[in-house]
PDB file of C-alpha atoms in Angstrom:
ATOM      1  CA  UNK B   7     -14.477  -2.322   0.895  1.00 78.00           C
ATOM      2  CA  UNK B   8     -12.517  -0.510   4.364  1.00 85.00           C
ATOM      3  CA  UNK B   9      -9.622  -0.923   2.616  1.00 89.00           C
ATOM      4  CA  UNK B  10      -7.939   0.389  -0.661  1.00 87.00           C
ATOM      5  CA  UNK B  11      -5.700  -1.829  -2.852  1.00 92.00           C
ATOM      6  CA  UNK B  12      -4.225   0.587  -5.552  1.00 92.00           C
ATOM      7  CA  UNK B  13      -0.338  -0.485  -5.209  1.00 94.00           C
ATOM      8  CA  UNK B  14      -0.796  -3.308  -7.989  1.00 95.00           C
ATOM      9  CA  UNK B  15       0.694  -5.846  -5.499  1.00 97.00           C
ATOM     10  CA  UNK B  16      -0.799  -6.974  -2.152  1.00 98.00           C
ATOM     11  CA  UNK B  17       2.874  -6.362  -0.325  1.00 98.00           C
ATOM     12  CA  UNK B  18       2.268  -2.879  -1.647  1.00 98.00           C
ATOM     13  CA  UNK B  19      -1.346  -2.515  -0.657  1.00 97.00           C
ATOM     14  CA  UNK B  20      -0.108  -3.668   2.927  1.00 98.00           C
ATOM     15  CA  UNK B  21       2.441  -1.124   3.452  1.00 98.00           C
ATOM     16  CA  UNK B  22       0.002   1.426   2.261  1.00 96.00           C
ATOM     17  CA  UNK B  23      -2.255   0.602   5.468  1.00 97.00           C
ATOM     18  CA  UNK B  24      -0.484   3.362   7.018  1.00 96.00           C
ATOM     19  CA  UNK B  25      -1.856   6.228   5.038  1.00 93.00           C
ATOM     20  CA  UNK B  26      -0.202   9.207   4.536  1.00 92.00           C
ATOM     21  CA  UNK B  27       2.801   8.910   5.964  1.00 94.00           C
ATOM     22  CA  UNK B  28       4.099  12.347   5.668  1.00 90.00           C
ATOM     23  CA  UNK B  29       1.218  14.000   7.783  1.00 90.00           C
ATOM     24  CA  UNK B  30       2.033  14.955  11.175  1.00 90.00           C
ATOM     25  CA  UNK B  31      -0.543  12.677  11.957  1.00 93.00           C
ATOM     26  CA  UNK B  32      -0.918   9.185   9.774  1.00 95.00           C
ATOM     27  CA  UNK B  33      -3.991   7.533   9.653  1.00 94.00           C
ATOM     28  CA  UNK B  34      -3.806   3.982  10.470  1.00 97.00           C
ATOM     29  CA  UNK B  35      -6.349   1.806   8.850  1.00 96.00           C
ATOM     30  CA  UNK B  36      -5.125  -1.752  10.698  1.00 97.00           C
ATOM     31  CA  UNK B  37      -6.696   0.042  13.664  1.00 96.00           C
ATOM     32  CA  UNK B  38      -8.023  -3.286  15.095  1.00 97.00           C
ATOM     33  CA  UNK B  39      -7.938  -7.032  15.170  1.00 97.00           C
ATOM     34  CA  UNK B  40     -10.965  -7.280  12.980  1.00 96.00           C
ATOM     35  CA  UNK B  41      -9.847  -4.706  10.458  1.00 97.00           C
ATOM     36  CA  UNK B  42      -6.679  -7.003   9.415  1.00 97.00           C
ATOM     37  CA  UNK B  43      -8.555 -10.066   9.227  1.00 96.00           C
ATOM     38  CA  UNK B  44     -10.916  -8.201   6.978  1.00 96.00           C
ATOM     39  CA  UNK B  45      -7.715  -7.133   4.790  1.00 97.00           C
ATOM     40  CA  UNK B  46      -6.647 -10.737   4.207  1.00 96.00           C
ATOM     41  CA  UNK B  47      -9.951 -11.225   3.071  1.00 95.00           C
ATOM     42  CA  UNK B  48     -10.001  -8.003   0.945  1.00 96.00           C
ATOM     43  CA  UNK B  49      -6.366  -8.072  -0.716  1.00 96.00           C
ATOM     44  CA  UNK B  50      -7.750 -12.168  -1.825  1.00 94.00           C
ATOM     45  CA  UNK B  51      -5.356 -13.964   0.225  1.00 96.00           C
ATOM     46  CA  UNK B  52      -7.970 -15.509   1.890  1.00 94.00           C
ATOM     47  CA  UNK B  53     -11.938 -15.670   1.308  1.00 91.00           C
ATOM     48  CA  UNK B  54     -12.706 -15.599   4.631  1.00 91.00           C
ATOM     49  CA  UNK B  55     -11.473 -12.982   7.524  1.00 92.00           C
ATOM     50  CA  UNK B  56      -8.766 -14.531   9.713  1.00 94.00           C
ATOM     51  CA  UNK B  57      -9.746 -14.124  13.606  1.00 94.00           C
ATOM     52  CA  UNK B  58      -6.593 -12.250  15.128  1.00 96.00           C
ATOM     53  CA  UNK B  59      -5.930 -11.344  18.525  1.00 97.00           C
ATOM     54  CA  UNK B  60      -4.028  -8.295  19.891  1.00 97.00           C
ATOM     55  CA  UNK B  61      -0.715  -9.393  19.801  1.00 98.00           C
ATOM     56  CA  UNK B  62      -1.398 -10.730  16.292  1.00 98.00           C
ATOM     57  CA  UNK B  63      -1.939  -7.132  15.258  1.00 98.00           C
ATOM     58  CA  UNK B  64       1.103  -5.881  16.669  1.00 98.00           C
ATOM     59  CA  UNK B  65       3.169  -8.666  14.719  1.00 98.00           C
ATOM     60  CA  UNK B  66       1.337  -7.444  11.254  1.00 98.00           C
ATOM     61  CA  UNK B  67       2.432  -4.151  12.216  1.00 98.00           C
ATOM     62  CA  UNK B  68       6.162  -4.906  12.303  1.00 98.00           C
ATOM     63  CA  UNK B  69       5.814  -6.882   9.460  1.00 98.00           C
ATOM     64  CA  UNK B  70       3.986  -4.182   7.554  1.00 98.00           C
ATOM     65  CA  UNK B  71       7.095  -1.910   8.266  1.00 98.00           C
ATOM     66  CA  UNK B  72      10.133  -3.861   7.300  1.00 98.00           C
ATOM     67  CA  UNK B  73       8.290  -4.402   4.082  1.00 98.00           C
ATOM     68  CA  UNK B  74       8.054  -0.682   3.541  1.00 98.00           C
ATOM     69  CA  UNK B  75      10.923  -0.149   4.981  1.00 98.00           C
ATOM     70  CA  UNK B  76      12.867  -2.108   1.999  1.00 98.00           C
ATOM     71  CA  UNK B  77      10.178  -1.100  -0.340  1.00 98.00           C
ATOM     72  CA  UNK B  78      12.271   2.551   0.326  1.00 97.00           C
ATOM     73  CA  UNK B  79      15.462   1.287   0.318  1.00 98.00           C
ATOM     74  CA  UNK B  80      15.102  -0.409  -2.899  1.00 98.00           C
ATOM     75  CA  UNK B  81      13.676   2.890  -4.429  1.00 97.00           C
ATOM     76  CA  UNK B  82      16.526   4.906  -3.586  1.00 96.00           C
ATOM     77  CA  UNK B  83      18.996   2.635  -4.210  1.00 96.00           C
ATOM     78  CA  UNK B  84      20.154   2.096  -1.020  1.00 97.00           C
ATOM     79  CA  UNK B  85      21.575  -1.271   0.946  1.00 98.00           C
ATOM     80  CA  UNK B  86      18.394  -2.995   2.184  1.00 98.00           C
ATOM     81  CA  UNK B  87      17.697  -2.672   5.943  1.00 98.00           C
ATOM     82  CA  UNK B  88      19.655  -5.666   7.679  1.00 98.00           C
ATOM     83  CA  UNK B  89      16.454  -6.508  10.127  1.00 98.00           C
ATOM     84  CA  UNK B  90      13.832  -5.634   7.772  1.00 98.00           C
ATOM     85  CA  UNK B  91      15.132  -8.027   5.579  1.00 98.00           C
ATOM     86  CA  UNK B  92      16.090 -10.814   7.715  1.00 98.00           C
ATOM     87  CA  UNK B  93      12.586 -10.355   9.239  1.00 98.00           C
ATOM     88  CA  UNK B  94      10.620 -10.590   5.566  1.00 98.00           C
ATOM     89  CA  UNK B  95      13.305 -13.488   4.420  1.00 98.00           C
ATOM     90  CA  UNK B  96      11.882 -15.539   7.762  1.00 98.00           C
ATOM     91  CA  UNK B  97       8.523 -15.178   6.954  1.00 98.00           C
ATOM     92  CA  UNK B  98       8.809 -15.764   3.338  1.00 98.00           C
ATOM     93  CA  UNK B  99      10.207 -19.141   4.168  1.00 98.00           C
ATOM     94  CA  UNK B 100       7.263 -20.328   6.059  1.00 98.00           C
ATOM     95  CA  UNK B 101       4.121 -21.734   4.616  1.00 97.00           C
ATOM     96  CA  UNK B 102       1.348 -19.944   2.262  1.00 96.00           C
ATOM     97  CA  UNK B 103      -1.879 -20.368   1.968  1.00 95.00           C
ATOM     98  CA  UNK B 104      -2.887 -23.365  -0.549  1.00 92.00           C
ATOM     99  CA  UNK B 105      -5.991 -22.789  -2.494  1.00 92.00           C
ATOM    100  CA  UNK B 106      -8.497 -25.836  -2.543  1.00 92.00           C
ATOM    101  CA  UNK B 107     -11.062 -27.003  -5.301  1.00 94.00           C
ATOM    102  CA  UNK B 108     -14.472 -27.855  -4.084  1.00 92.00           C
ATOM    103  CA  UNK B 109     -17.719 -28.816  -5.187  1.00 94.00           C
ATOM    104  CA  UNK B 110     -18.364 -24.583  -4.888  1.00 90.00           C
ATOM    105  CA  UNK B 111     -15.260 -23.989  -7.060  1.00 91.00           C
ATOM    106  CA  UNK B 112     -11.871 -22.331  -5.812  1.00 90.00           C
ATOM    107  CA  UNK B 113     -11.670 -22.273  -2.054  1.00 91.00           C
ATOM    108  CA  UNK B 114      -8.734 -19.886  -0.154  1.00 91.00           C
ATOM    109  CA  UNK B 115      -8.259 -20.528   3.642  1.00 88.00           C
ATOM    110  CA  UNK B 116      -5.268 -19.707   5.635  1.00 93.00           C
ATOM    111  CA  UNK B 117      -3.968 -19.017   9.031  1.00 95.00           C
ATOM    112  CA  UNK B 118      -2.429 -15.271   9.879  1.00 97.00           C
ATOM    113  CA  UNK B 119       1.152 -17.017   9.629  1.00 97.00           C
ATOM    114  CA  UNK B 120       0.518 -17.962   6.165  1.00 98.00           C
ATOM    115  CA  UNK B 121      -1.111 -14.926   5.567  1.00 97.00           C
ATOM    116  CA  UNK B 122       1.675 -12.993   6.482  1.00 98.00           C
ATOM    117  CA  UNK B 123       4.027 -15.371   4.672  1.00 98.00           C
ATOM    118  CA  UNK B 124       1.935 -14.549   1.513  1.00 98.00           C
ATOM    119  CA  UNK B 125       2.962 -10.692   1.988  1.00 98.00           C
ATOM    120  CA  UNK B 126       6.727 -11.274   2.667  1.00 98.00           C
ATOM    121  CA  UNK B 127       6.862 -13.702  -0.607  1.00 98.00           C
ATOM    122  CA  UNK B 128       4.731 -11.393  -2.540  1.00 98.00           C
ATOM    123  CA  UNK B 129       7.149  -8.212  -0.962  1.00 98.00           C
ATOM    124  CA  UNK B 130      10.293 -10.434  -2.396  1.00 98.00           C
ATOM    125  CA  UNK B 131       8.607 -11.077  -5.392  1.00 98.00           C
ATOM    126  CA  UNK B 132       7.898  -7.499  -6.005  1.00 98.00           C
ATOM    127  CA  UNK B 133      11.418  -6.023  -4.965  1.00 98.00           C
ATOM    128  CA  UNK B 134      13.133  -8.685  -6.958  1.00 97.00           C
ATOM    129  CA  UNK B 135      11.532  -8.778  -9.745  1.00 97.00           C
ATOM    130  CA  UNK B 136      11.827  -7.116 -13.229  1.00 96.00           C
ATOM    131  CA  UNK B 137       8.675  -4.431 -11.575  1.00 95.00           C
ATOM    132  CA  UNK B 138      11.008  -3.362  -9.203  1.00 96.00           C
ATOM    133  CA  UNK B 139      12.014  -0.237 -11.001  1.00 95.00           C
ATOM    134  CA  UNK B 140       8.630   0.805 -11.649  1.00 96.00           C
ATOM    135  CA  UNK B 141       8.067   1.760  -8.413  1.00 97.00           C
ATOM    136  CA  UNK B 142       6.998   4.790  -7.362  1.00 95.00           C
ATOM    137  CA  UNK B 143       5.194   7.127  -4.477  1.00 94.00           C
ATOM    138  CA  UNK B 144       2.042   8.887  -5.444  1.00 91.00           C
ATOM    139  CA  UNK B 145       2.516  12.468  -6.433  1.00 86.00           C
ATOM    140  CA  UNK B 146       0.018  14.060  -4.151  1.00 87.00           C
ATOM    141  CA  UNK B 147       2.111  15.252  -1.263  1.00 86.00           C
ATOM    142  CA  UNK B 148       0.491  13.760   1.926  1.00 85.00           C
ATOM    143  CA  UNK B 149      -0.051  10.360   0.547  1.00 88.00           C
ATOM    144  CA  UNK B 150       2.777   7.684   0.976  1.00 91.00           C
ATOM    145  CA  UNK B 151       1.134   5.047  -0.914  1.00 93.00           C
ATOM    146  CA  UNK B 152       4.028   3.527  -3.283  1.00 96.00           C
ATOM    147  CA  UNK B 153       2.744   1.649  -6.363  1.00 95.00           C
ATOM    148  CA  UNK B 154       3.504  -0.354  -9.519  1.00 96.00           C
ATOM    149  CA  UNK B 155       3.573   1.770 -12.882  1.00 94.00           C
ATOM    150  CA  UNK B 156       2.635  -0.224 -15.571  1.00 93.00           C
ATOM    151  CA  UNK B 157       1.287   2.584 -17.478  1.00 89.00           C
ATOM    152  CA  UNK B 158       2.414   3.571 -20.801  1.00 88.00           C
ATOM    153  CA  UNK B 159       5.285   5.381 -20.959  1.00 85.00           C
ATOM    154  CA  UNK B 160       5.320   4.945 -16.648  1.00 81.00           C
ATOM    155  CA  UNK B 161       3.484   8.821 -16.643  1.00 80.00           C
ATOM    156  CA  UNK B 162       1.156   7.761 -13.793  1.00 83.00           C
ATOM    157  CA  UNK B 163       1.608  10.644 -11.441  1.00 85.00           C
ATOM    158  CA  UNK B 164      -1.093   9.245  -8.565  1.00 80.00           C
ATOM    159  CA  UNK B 165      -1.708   6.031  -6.529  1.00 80.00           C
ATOM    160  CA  UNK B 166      -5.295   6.345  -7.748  1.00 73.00           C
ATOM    161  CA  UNK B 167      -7.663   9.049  -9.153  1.00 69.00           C
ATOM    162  CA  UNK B 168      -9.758   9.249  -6.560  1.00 69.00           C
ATOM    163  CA  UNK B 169      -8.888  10.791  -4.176  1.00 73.00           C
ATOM    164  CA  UNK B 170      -5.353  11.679  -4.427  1.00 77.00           C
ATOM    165  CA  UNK B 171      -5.236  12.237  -8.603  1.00 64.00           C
ATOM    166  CA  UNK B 172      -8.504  14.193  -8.058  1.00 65.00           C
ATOM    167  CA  UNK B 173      -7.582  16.147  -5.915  1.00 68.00           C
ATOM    168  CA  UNK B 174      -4.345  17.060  -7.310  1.00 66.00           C
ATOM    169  CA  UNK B 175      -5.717  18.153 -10.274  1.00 68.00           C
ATOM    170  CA  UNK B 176      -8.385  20.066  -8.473  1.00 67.00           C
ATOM    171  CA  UNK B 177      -5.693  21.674  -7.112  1.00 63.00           C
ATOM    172  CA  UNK B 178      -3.115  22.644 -10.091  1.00 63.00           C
ATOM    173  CA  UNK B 179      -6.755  23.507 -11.837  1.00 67.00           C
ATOM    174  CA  UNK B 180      -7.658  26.296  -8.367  1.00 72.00           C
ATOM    175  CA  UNK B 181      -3.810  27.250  -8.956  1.00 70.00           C
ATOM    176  CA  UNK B 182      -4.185  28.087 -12.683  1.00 73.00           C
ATOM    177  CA  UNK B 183      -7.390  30.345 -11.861  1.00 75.00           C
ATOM    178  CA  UNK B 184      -5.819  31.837  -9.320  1.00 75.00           C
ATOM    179  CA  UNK B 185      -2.960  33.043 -11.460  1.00 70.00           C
ATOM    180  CA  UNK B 186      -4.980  33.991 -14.678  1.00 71.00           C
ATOM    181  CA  UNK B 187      -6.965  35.982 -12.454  1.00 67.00           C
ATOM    182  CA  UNK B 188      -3.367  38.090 -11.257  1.00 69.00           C
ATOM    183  CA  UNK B 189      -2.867  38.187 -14.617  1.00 67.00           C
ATOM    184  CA  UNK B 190      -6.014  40.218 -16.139  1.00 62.00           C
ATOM    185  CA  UNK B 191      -5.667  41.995 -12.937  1.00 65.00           C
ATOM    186  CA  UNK B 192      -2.345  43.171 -13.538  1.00 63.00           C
ATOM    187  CA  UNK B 193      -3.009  44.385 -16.969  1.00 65.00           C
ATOM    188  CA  UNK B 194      -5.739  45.994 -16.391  1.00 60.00           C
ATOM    189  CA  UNK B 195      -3.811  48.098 -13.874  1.00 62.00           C
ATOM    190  CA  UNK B 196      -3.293  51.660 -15.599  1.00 60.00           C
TER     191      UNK B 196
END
């Protein structure tokens, strides 16, 4: 897969294709026309990549930041973004993709408008729903990714284990060394 879908909700998942949001520099993994058709394919909107052009791309780009753009306002409590939201309310209203049966079984195609009207519906669905306080950014730092936590007790600290939970751990584990060994140091100090 190019891209990761650890939110728990594909409005999430397409926020979080700006990764790591709090570096100086992000990385940006809708980086080209093809690599958001493959993410409509990816997230199962659609089974097949959706051909985009340039100007597409910039569009899923807005659209990608009014959703996190409220996705932050509703986590802090704040009055949701005026344009972000009147931007995700228009595209929620126009049509989704509408799954087929054929002979091969379930069939998913859809144009990039009802692609992206899949994301603002599912980005509604999420921030108005009874999920909507489980919310949270990962714990490592660097990474932005927000996600759902529907673990017990909501304890989930990470997006994901690997890399960020890894390496978090990997860290607090290099930390704990580190001060153990100040410790036998110091006492053996006469």
């Amino acid at each position: 897969m190019m891209h990761a879908f650890v939110g728990g909700a594909p409005a999430l998942d397409f926020a979080g294709t700006l990764r790591y949001r709090h570096r100086s520099v992000p990385r940006e993994d809708l980086h080209s026309t093809e690599s958001l058709g493959v993410w409509f394919r990816e997230s199962g909107i659609t089974e097949y990549e959706i051909p985009c052009e340039l100007s597409d791309l910039r569009e899923a780009l807005v659209l990608r930041e009014a959703v996190y753009r409220l996705i932050l306002d509703r986590m802090s409590g704040n009055a949701y973004d005026p344009d972000a939201l009147a931007l995700v309310n228009d595209y929620a209203r126009r049509p989704t993709p509408v799954p087929q049966l054929t002979r091969a079984g379930r069939q998913v195609e859809a144009s990039l408008q009802q692609a992206f009207a899949a994301v603002a519906q599912n980005a509604i669905s999420v921030l108005g729903g009874p999920e909507a306080s489980l919310l949270k950014e990962c714990g490592n730092p660097e990474c932005s990714q927000v996600y759902i936590d529907r673990s017990r007790g909501a304890l989930r600290e990470w997006c994901a284990m690997d890399p960020c939970g890894n390496r978090m751990k990997a860290a607090a584990y290099r930390a704990r060394k580190r001060l153990s060994g100040r410790k036998a140091t110091a006492s053996v100090r006469p």
